[in-house]
Amino acid sequence: MVGKVVFVGGAGSGDPELITVKGMKYLQQADVVIYAGSLVNPDVLRWARPGAEIHNSASMTLEEIVDIMVTRAREGKLVVRLKSGDASIYGALLEEIIALREAGIPYEVVPGGVTAALAAAAVLGIELTLPKVAQTLIITRASARVTMQGSIKDFAKAMLIGATMAIYTGVHLIDKVVKELREAGVPDDTPVAVVYKATWPDQVIIRGTLSDIAEKVKRARITKDSVIIVGKAADPSILDTPVRSSVYDPRHTHSFRPKPKINSVDTE
């Protein structure tokens, strides 16, 4: 009997308890666990059952990872491929799914974990989408060597009409990130927050603006494992500004809170 491969979002950006209940249950049942050791906190393996076969994929190639998944699944085993954050965002998911499909191996994707942008927002205590301030969230990445469709400069233009940008894999290229944001017309006084290893015990938060964030990041010697949040939503002073959503405004009616009916009274 052929087994199964289950892709599970990891323990958020670091905290093992941010894994979903379903993901945790699969880990507890897995015969084989392949985890992205370069990003996943190894403490998440606390949920793996004793005696499970564990592989750290940090130094492995796609072919090596797929070989383990296919071989063990054909032996009738349950294989959990543990990703960091959510597997659907920069999780190198599709290439592994394609290989499993070609090999005829059943698979399941369990949405879960907390992707870095959302973990960063949580530790910053901010909302990435704010009524009448930022209604759009752009998740993108920076790269020095990997070919990308579009650039930070291209997408940053949306920030001028109300968007928040979350930038992955960019802290080691902070000068390039700042340059592209400026070229898109983003003002120097735009709030920026850099969160290193959000939800890990050694997380670091750096706040600034587009004009000084690069110097602050260099001073802190942070070069990896960070997400950059850019936009008005990243401004800590937003907490001192009255912000109210329409959905809970008594003047705004909707299907769950319809406009009160006014009974007409006949008078003579």
PDB file of C-alpha atoms in Angstrom:
ATOM      1  CA  MET A   1       0.000   0.000   0.000  1.00  0.00           C
ATOM      2  CA  VAL A   2       1.333   3.432  -0.944  1.00  0.00           C
ATOM      3  CA  GLY A   3       1.680   5.885   1.898  1.00  0.00           C
ATOM      4  CA  LYS A   4       1.210   9.625   1.781  1.00  0.00           C
ATOM      5  CA  VAL A   5       3.154  12.892   1.936  1.00  0.00           C
ATOM      6  CA  VAL A   6       1.692  15.746   3.959  1.00  0.00           C
ATOM      7  CA  PHE A   7       3.059  19.278   3.617  1.00  0.00           C
ATOM      8  CA  VAL A   8       2.694  21.076   6.939  1.00  0.00           C
ATOM      9  CA  GLY A   9       3.276  24.758   7.606  1.00  0.00           C
ATOM     10  CA  GLY A  10       5.890  25.040  10.323  1.00  0.00           C
ATOM     11  CA  ALA A  11       5.739  26.634  13.756  1.00  0.00           C
ATOM     12  CA  GLY A  12       5.153  30.130  12.527  1.00  0.00           C
ATOM     13  CA  SER A  13       8.372  32.014  12.198  1.00  0.00           C
ATOM     14  CA  GLY A  14       9.796  30.341  15.269  1.00  0.00           C
ATOM     15  CA  ASP A  15       7.427  29.667  18.156  1.00  0.00           C
ATOM     16  CA  PRO A  16       6.652  25.906  18.083  1.00  0.00           C
ATOM     17  CA  GLU A  17       3.212  26.547  19.578  1.00  0.00           C
ATOM     18  CA  LEU A  18       2.101  28.524  16.525  1.00  0.00           C
ATOM     19  CA  ILE A  19       1.732  25.365  14.480  1.00  0.00           C
ATOM     20  CA  THR A  20      -1.862  24.416  13.701  1.00  0.00           C
ATOM     21  CA  VAL A  21      -3.574  21.620  15.603  1.00  0.00           C
ATOM     22  CA  LYS A  22      -3.953  19.617  12.395  1.00  0.00           C
ATOM     23  CA  GLY A  23      -0.284  20.045  11.566  1.00  0.00           C
ATOM     24  CA  MET A  24       0.707  18.969  15.056  1.00  0.00           C
ATOM     25  CA  LYS A  25      -1.467  15.841  14.817  1.00  0.00           C
ATOM     26  CA  TYR A  26       0.161  14.851  11.556  1.00  0.00           C
ATOM     27  CA  LEU A  27       3.602  15.306  13.128  1.00  0.00           C
ATOM     28  CA  GLN A  28       2.567  13.067  15.988  1.00  0.00           C
ATOM     29  CA  GLN A  29       1.591  10.348  13.511  1.00  0.00           C
ATOM     30  CA  ALA A  30       4.411  10.705  10.988  1.00  0.00           C
ATOM     31  CA  ASP A  31       6.822   7.873  10.290  1.00  0.00           C
ATOM     32  CA  VAL A  32       9.182  10.258   8.502  1.00  0.00           C
ATOM     33  CA  VAL A  33       9.694  14.013   8.996  1.00  0.00           C
ATOM     34  CA  ILE A  34      11.664  16.198   6.591  1.00  0.00           C
ATOM     35  CA  TYR A  35      12.033  19.704   7.980  1.00  0.00           C
ATOM     36  CA  ALA A  36      13.558  22.888   6.579  1.00  0.00           C
ATOM     37  CA  GLY A  37      16.267  23.239   9.207  1.00  0.00           C
ATOM     38  CA  SER A  38      17.555  26.538   7.861  1.00  0.00           C
ATOM     39  CA  LEU A  39      14.297  28.231   8.855  1.00  0.00           C
ATOM     40  CA  VAL A  40      12.230  25.956  11.074  1.00  0.00           C
ATOM     41  CA  ASN A  41      12.888  26.074  14.797  1.00  0.00           C
ATOM     42  CA  PRO A  42      14.001  22.503  15.661  1.00  0.00           C
ATOM     43  CA  ASP A  43      11.923  22.754  18.834  1.00  0.00           C
ATOM     44  CA  VAL A  44       8.876  22.078  16.653  1.00  0.00           C
ATOM     45  CA  LEU A  45      10.108  18.496  16.456  1.00  0.00           C
ATOM     46  CA  ARG A  46       8.851  18.100  20.012  1.00  0.00           C
ATOM     47  CA  TRP A  47       5.532  17.189  18.378  1.00  0.00           C
ATOM     48  CA  ALA A  48       7.091  14.329  16.356  1.00  0.00           C
ATOM     49  CA  ARG A  49       6.498  10.869  17.729  1.00  0.00           C
ATOM     50  CA  PRO A  50       9.435   9.058  19.361  1.00  0.00           C
ATOM     51  CA  GLY A  51      11.289   6.930  16.852  1.00  0.00           C
ATOM     52  CA  ALA A  52      10.250   8.932  13.804  1.00  0.00           C
ATOM     53  CA  GLU A  53      12.845   9.148  11.030  1.00  0.00           C
ATOM     54  CA  ILE A  54      14.026  12.788  10.932  1.00  0.00           C
ATOM     55  CA  HIS A  55      15.774  14.555   8.047  1.00  0.00           C
ATOM     56  CA  ASN A  56      17.049  18.140   7.967  1.00  0.00           C
ATOM     57  CA  SER A  57      16.670  19.398   4.384  1.00  0.00           C
ATOM     58  CA  ALA A  58      18.842  22.515   4.842  1.00  0.00           C
ATOM     59  CA  SER A  59      21.765  21.083   2.860  1.00  0.00           C
ATOM     60  CA  MET A  60      19.740  18.839   0.553  1.00  0.00           C
ATOM     61  CA  THR A  61      18.766  19.313  -3.086  1.00  0.00           C
ATOM     62  CA  LEU A  62      15.244  18.982  -4.442  1.00  0.00           C
ATOM     63  CA  GLU A  63      16.136  15.596  -5.906  1.00  0.00           C
ATOM     64  CA  GLU A  64      17.381  14.296  -2.549  1.00  0.00           C
ATOM     65  CA  ILE A  65      14.265  15.505  -0.742  1.00  0.00           C
ATOM     66  CA  VAL A  66      11.942  13.995  -3.322  1.00  0.00           C
ATOM     67  CA  ASP A  67      13.832  10.683  -3.266  1.00  0.00           C
ATOM     68  CA  ILE A  68      13.197  10.322   0.478  1.00  0.00           C
ATOM     69  CA  MET A  69       9.529  11.290   0.152  1.00  0.00           C
ATOM     70  CA  VAL A  70       8.839   8.940  -2.746  1.00  0.00           C
ATOM     71  CA  THR A  71      10.838   6.007  -1.368  1.00  0.00           C
ATOM     72  CA  ARG A  72       9.263   6.147   2.084  1.00  0.00           C
ATOM     73  CA  ALA A  73       5.745   6.725   0.761  1.00  0.00           C
ATOM     74  CA  ARG A  74       6.099   3.684  -1.489  1.00  0.00           C
ATOM     75  CA  GLU A  75       6.975   1.728   1.630  1.00  0.00           C
ATOM     76  CA  GLY A  76       3.547   2.668   2.954  1.00  0.00           C
ATOM     77  CA  LYS A  77       4.801   5.323   5.368  1.00  0.00           C
ATOM     78  CA  LEU A  78       3.344   8.686   6.330  1.00  0.00           C
ATOM     79  CA  VAL A  79       5.836  11.411   5.435  1.00  0.00           C
ATOM     80  CA  VAL A  80       5.507  14.954   6.798  1.00  0.00           C
ATOM     81  CA  ARG A  81       7.341  17.656   4.871  1.00  0.00           C
ATOM     82  CA  LEU A  82       7.615  20.415   7.454  1.00  0.00           C
ATOM     83  CA  LYS A  83       7.886  23.904   5.980  1.00  0.00           C
ATOM     84  CA  SER A  84       8.539  27.198   7.712  1.00  0.00           C
ATOM     85  CA  GLY A  85       5.701  29.688   8.075  1.00  0.00           C
ATOM     86  CA  ASP A  86       3.003  28.761   5.594  1.00  0.00           C
ATOM     87  CA  ALA A  87       4.047  26.518   2.723  1.00  0.00           C
ATOM     88  CA  SER A  88       2.142  28.633   0.206  1.00  0.00           C
ATOM     89  CA  ILE A  89       4.380  31.701   0.646  1.00  0.00           C
ATOM     90  CA  TYR A  90       7.989  31.278  -0.499  1.00  0.00           C
ATOM     91  CA  GLY A  91       7.751  27.629   0.532  1.00  0.00           C
ATOM     92  CA  ALA A  92       9.234  25.992  -2.602  1.00  0.00           C
ATOM     93  CA  LEU A  93       6.056  23.917  -2.535  1.00  0.00           C
ATOM     94  CA  LEU A  94       5.027  23.522  -6.159  1.00  0.00           C
ATOM     95  CA  GLU A  95       8.231  21.854  -7.333  1.00  0.00           C
ATOM     96  CA  GLU A  96       7.829  19.123  -4.723  1.00  0.00           C
ATOM     97  CA  ILE A  97       4.136  18.637  -5.533  1.00  0.00           C
ATOM     98  CA  ILE A  98       4.947  18.268  -9.237  1.00  0.00           C
ATOM     99  CA  ALA A  99       7.548  15.583  -8.437  1.00  0.00           C
ATOM    100  CA  LEU A 100       5.086  13.665  -6.259  1.00  0.00           C
ATOM    101  CA  ARG A 101       2.394  13.831  -8.935  1.00  0.00           C
ATOM    102  CA  GLU A 102       4.823  12.453 -11.500  1.00  0.00           C
ATOM    103  CA  ALA A 103       5.701   9.614  -9.112  1.00  0.00           C
ATOM    104  CA  GLY A 104       2.047   8.858  -8.362  1.00  0.00           C
ATOM    105  CA  ILE A 105       2.388   9.620  -4.644  1.00  0.00           C
ATOM    106  CA  PRO A 106      -0.695  10.928  -2.793  1.00  0.00           C
ATOM    107  CA  TYR A 107      -0.159  14.210  -0.987  1.00  0.00           C
ATOM    108  CA  GLU A 108      -1.998  16.764   1.113  1.00  0.00           C
ATOM    109  CA  VAL A 109      -1.211  20.374   1.939  1.00  0.00           C
ATOM    110  CA  VAL A 110      -2.103  21.533   5.441  1.00  0.00           C
ATOM    111  CA  PRO A 111      -2.308  25.314   5.611  1.00  0.00           C
ATOM    112  CA  GLY A 112      -0.766  26.425   8.814  1.00  0.00           C
ATOM    113  CA  GLY A 113       1.979  28.045  10.697  1.00  0.00           C
ATOM    114  CA  VAL A 114       2.335  31.816  10.627  1.00  0.00           C
ATOM    115  CA  THR A 115       4.198  33.393   7.748  1.00  0.00           C
ATOM    116  CA  ALA A 116       6.881  35.934   8.644  1.00  0.00           C
ATOM    117  CA  ALA A 117       4.878  39.024   7.663  1.00  0.00           C
ATOM    118  CA  LEU A 118       2.047  38.131  10.020  1.00  0.00           C
ATOM    119  CA  ALA A 119       4.401  37.087  12.804  1.00  0.00           C
ATOM    120  CA  ALA A 120       6.207  40.415  12.449  1.00  0.00           C
ATOM    121  CA  ALA A 121       2.923  42.337  12.599  1.00  0.00           C
ATOM    122  CA  ALA A 122       1.958  40.447  15.744  1.00  0.00           C
ATOM    123  CA  VAL A 123       5.162  41.210  17.629  1.00  0.00           C
ATOM    124  CA  LEU A 124       5.010  44.829  16.458  1.00  0.00           C
ATOM    125  CA  GLY A 125       1.433  45.052  17.686  1.00  0.00           C
ATOM    126  CA  ILE A 126       0.223  46.539  14.410  1.00  0.00           C
ATOM    127  CA  GLU A 127      -2.431  45.883  11.781  1.00  0.00           C
ATOM    128  CA  LEU A 128      -1.090  45.608   8.245  1.00  0.00           C
ATOM    129  CA  THR A 129      -4.377  46.761   6.724  1.00  0.00           C
ATOM    130  CA  LEU A 130      -5.918  49.869   8.245  1.00  0.00           C
ATOM    131  CA  PRO A 131      -9.263  51.458   7.419  1.00  0.00           C
ATOM    132  CA  LYS A 132      -8.829  54.512   5.190  1.00  0.00           C
ATOM    133  CA  VAL A 133      -5.011  54.226   5.557  1.00  0.00           C
ATOM    134  CA  ALA A 134      -3.807  50.981   3.968  1.00  0.00           C
ATOM    135  CA  GLN A 135      -6.318  48.633   2.402  1.00  0.00           C
ATOM    136  CA  THR A 136      -3.792  46.546   0.481  1.00  0.00           C
ATOM    137  CA  LEU A 137      -0.923  44.320   1.581  1.00  0.00           C
ATOM    138  CA  ILE A 138       1.917  43.553  -0.818  1.00  0.00           C
ATOM    139  CA  ILE A 139       4.109  40.574   0.060  1.00  0.00           C
ATOM    140  CA  THR A 140       7.268  40.516  -2.010  1.00  0.00           C
ATOM    141  CA  ARG A 141      10.955  39.726  -1.744  1.00  0.00           C
ATOM    142  CA  ALA A 142      14.349  41.091  -2.636  1.00  0.00           C
ATOM    143  CA  SER A 143      17.054  39.174  -4.399  1.00  0.00           C
ATOM    144  CA  ALA A 144      20.586  39.688  -5.643  1.00  0.00           C
ATOM    145  CA  ARG A 145      20.893  36.540  -7.763  1.00  0.00           C
ATOM    146  CA  VAL A 146      17.465  34.946  -8.245  1.00  0.00           C
ATOM    147  CA  THR A 147      15.513  36.168 -11.273  1.00  0.00           C
ATOM    148  CA  MET A 148      12.188  37.745 -10.286  1.00  0.00           C
ATOM    149  CA  GLN A 149       9.073  38.848 -12.114  1.00  0.00           C
ATOM    150  CA  GLY A 150       8.751  42.523 -11.232  1.00  0.00           C
ATOM    151  CA  SER A 151      10.735  44.349  -8.581  1.00  0.00           C
ATOM    152  CA  ILE A 152      10.254  46.159  -5.296  1.00  0.00           C
ATOM    153  CA  LYS A 153      10.371  49.384  -7.293  1.00  0.00           C
ATOM    154  CA  ASP A 154       7.489  48.202  -9.489  1.00  0.00           C
ATOM    155  CA  PHE A 155       5.220  47.145  -6.646  1.00  0.00           C
ATOM    156  CA  ALA A 156       6.137  49.970  -4.269  1.00  0.00           C
ATOM    157  CA  LYS A 157       4.187  52.430  -6.390  1.00  0.00           C
ATOM    158  CA  ALA A 158       1.015  51.024  -4.839  1.00  0.00           C
ATOM    159  CA  MET A 159       2.188  52.368  -1.478  1.00  0.00           C
ATOM    160  CA  LEU A 160       1.554  55.873  -2.782  1.00  0.00           C
ATOM    161  CA  ILE A 161      -2.177  55.116  -2.957  1.00  0.00           C
ATOM    162  CA  GLY A 162      -2.514  53.214   0.303  1.00  0.00           C
ATOM    163  CA  ALA A 163      -0.666  49.921   0.657  1.00  0.00           C
ATOM    164  CA  THR A 164       1.620  48.234   3.166  1.00  0.00           C
ATOM    165  CA  MET A 165       4.620  46.296   1.900  1.00  0.00           C
ATOM    166  CA  ALA A 166       6.156  43.258   3.573  1.00  0.00           C
ATOM    167  CA  ILE A 167       9.559  42.401   2.109  1.00  0.00           C
ATOM    168  CA  TYR A 168      11.154  38.993   2.611  1.00  0.00           C
ATOM    169  CA  THR A 169      14.827  38.055   2.065  1.00  0.00           C
ATOM    170  CA  GLY A 170      15.828  41.689   1.825  1.00  0.00           C
ATOM    171  CA  VAL A 171      17.605  42.679   5.005  1.00  0.00           C
ATOM    172  CA  HIS A 172      21.037  41.694   3.638  1.00  0.00           C
ATOM    173  CA  LEU A 173      20.236  43.953   0.668  1.00  0.00           C
ATOM    174  CA  ILE A 174      18.861  46.800   2.738  1.00  0.00           C
ATOM    175  CA  ASP A 175      20.602  49.499   0.674  1.00  0.00           C
ATOM    176  CA  LYS A 176      19.112  48.077  -2.530  1.00  0.00           C
ATOM    177  CA  VAL A 177      15.661  47.856  -0.920  1.00  0.00           C
ATOM    178  CA  VAL A 178      15.798  51.477   0.214  1.00  0.00           C
ATOM    179  CA  LYS A 179      17.064  52.601  -3.197  1.00  0.00           C
ATOM    180  CA  GLU A 180      14.214  50.883  -5.051  1.00  0.00           C
ATOM    181  CA  LEU A 181      11.597  52.232  -2.661  1.00  0.00           C
ATOM    182  CA  ARG A 182      12.930  55.749  -3.150  1.00  0.00           C
ATOM    183  CA  GLU A 183      12.991  55.314  -6.925  1.00  0.00           C
ATOM    184  CA  ALA A 184       9.307  54.396  -6.758  1.00  0.00           C
ATOM    185  CA  GLY A 185       8.610  57.719  -5.050  1.00  0.00           C
ATOM    186  CA  VAL A 186       8.165  56.465  -1.501  1.00  0.00           C
ATOM    187  CA  PRO A 187       8.961  59.415   0.816  1.00  0.00           C
ATOM    188  CA  ASP A 188      11.954  59.302   3.154  1.00  0.00           C
ATOM    189  CA  ASP A 189       9.731  59.793   6.212  1.00  0.00           C
ATOM    190  CA  THR A 190       7.786  56.585   5.504  1.00  0.00           C
ATOM    191  CA  PRO A 191       7.798  54.332   8.610  1.00  0.00           C
ATOM    192  CA  VAL A 192       9.790  51.106   8.363  1.00  0.00           C
ATOM    193  CA  ALA A 193      10.100  48.235  10.826  1.00  0.00           C
ATOM    194  CA  VAL A 194      12.540  45.339  10.548  1.00  0.00           C
ATOM    195  CA  VAL A 195      11.801  42.242  12.603  1.00  0.00           C
ATOM    196  CA  TYR A 196      14.554  39.681  12.986  1.00  0.00           C
ATOM    197  CA  LYS A 197      13.411  36.129  13.865  1.00  0.00           C
ATOM    198  CA  ALA A 198       9.868  37.102  14.807  1.00  0.00           C
ATOM    199  CA  THR A 199       8.474  34.978  17.679  1.00  0.00           C
ATOM    200  CA  TRP A 200      11.878  33.380  18.397  1.00  0.00           C
ATOM    201  CA  PRO A 201      13.374  33.961  21.866  1.00  0.00           C
ATOM    202  CA  ASP A 202      16.126  36.115  20.310  1.00  0.00           C
ATOM    203  CA  GLN A 203      13.871  38.261  18.117  1.00  0.00           C
ATOM    204  CA  VAL A 204      14.973  41.838  17.467  1.00  0.00           C
ATOM    205  CA  ILE A 205      12.811  44.781  16.396  1.00  0.00           C
ATOM    206  CA  ILE A 206      14.282  47.807  14.627  1.00  0.00           C
ATOM    207  CA  ARG A 207      12.057  50.790  13.894  1.00  0.00           C
ATOM    208  CA  GLY A 208      12.875  53.768  11.735  1.00  0.00           C
ATOM    209  CA  THR A 209      12.034  55.494   8.493  1.00  0.00           C
ATOM    210  CA  LEU A 210      13.175  55.013   4.944  1.00  0.00           C
ATOM    211  CA  SER A 211      15.854  57.642   5.578  1.00  0.00           C
ATOM    212  CA  ASP A 212      17.583  55.874   8.476  1.00  0.00           C
ATOM    213  CA  ILE A 213      16.544  52.193   8.512  1.00  0.00           C
ATOM    214  CA  ALA A 214      19.564  51.003   6.500  1.00  0.00           C
ATOM    215  CA  GLU A 215      22.026  52.519   8.961  1.00  0.00           C
ATOM    216  CA  LYS A 216      20.111  51.095  11.931  1.00  0.00           C
ATOM    217  CA  VAL A 217      20.054  47.608  10.418  1.00  0.00           C
ATOM    218  CA  LYS A 218      23.787  47.704   9.699  1.00  0.00           C
ATOM    219  CA  ARG A 219      24.508  48.943  13.197  1.00  0.00           C
ATOM    220  CA  ALA A 220      22.572  45.964  14.597  1.00  0.00           C
ATOM    221  CA  ARG A 221      24.503  43.624  12.265  1.00  0.00           C
ATOM    222  CA  ILE A 222      21.366  41.887  11.079  1.00  0.00           C
ATOM    223  CA  THR A 223      21.804  40.161   7.720  1.00  0.00           C
ATOM    224  CA  LYS A 224      19.212  37.384   7.566  1.00  0.00           C
ATOM    225  CA  ASP A 225      15.977  35.865   8.938  1.00  0.00           C
ATOM    226  CA  SER A 226      14.094  39.164   8.865  1.00  0.00           C
ATOM    227  CA  VAL A 227      11.017  40.723   7.331  1.00  0.00           C
ATOM    228  CA  ILE A 228      10.809  44.414   6.450  1.00  0.00           C
ATOM    229  CA  ILE A 229       7.456  46.153   6.938  1.00  0.00           C
ATOM    230  CA  VAL A 230       7.095  49.452   5.093  1.00  0.00           C
ATOM    231  CA  GLY A 231       4.188  51.878   5.232  1.00  0.00           C
ATOM    232  CA  LYS A 232       1.996  53.988   7.471  1.00  0.00           C
ATOM    233  CA  ALA A 233       0.783  50.856   9.241  1.00  0.00           C
ATOM    234  CA  ALA A 234       4.325  50.396  10.623  1.00  0.00           C
ATOM    235  CA  ASP A 235       4.237  53.780  12.379  1.00  0.00           C
ATOM    236  CA  PRO A 236       3.977  53.240  16.166  1.00  0.00           C
ATOM    237  CA  SER A 237       2.247  56.621  16.475  1.00  0.00           C
ATOM    238  CA  ILE A 238      -0.709  55.162  14.577  1.00  0.00           C
ATOM    239  CA  LEU A 239      -1.902  53.981  18.001  1.00  0.00           C
ATOM    240  CA  ASP A 240      -2.446  57.634  18.910  1.00  0.00           C
ATOM    241  CA  THR A 241      -4.552  58.237  15.794  1.00  0.00           C
ATOM    242  CA  PRO A 242      -8.311  57.585  15.792  1.00  0.00           C
ATOM    243  CA  VAL A 243      -8.860  54.691  13.379  1.00  0.00           C
ATOM    244  CA  ARG A 244     -12.261  53.087  13.031  1.00  0.00           C
ATOM    245  CA  SER A 245     -13.575  50.443  10.666  1.00  0.00           C
ATOM    246  CA  SER A 246     -16.943  50.849   9.016  1.00  0.00           C
ATOM    247  CA  VAL A 247     -18.132  47.360   9.937  1.00  0.00           C
ATOM    248  CA  TYR A 248     -18.422  48.249  13.648  1.00  0.00           C
ATOM    249  CA  ASP A 249     -19.529  51.844  13.163  1.00  0.00           C
ATOM    250  CA  PRO A 250     -23.140  52.302  14.334  1.00  0.00           C
ATOM    251  CA  ARG A 251     -23.746  54.585  11.374  1.00  0.00           C
ATOM    252  CA  HIS A 252     -22.837  51.803   8.938  1.00  0.00           C
ATOM    253  CA  THR A 253     -25.483  49.157   8.285  1.00  0.00           C
ATOM    254  CA  HIS A 254     -25.026  45.692   6.787  1.00  0.00           C
ATOM    255  CA  SER A 255     -26.746  42.297   6.647  1.00  0.00           C
ATOM    256  CA  PHE A 256     -25.917  41.457  10.260  1.00  0.00           C
ATOM    257  CA  ARG A 257     -26.833  44.902  11.539  1.00  0.00           C
ATOM    258  CA  PRO A 258     -29.549  46.210   9.202  1.00  0.00           C
ATOM    259  CA  LYS A 259     -31.008  49.672   9.302  1.00  0.00           C
ATOM    260  CA  PRO A 260     -33.744  49.794  11.960  1.00  0.00           C
ATOM    261  CA  LYS A 261     -37.234  49.758  10.569  1.00  0.00           C
ATOM    262  CA  ILE A 262     -39.284  52.826  11.375  1.00  0.00           C
ATOM    263  CA  ASN A 263     -42.939  52.077  11.971  1.00  0.00           C
ATOM    264  CA  SER A 264     -45.219  54.695  10.530  1.00  0.00           C
ATOM    265  CA  VAL A 265     -48.063  55.878  12.725  1.00  0.00           C
ATOM    266  CA  ASP A 266     -51.284  57.092  11.175  1.00  0.00           C
ATOM    267  CA  THR A 267     -52.486  60.382  12.533  1.00  0.00           C
ATOM    268  CA  GLU A 268     -55.773  62.154  12.010  1.00  0.00           C
TER     269      GLU A 268
END
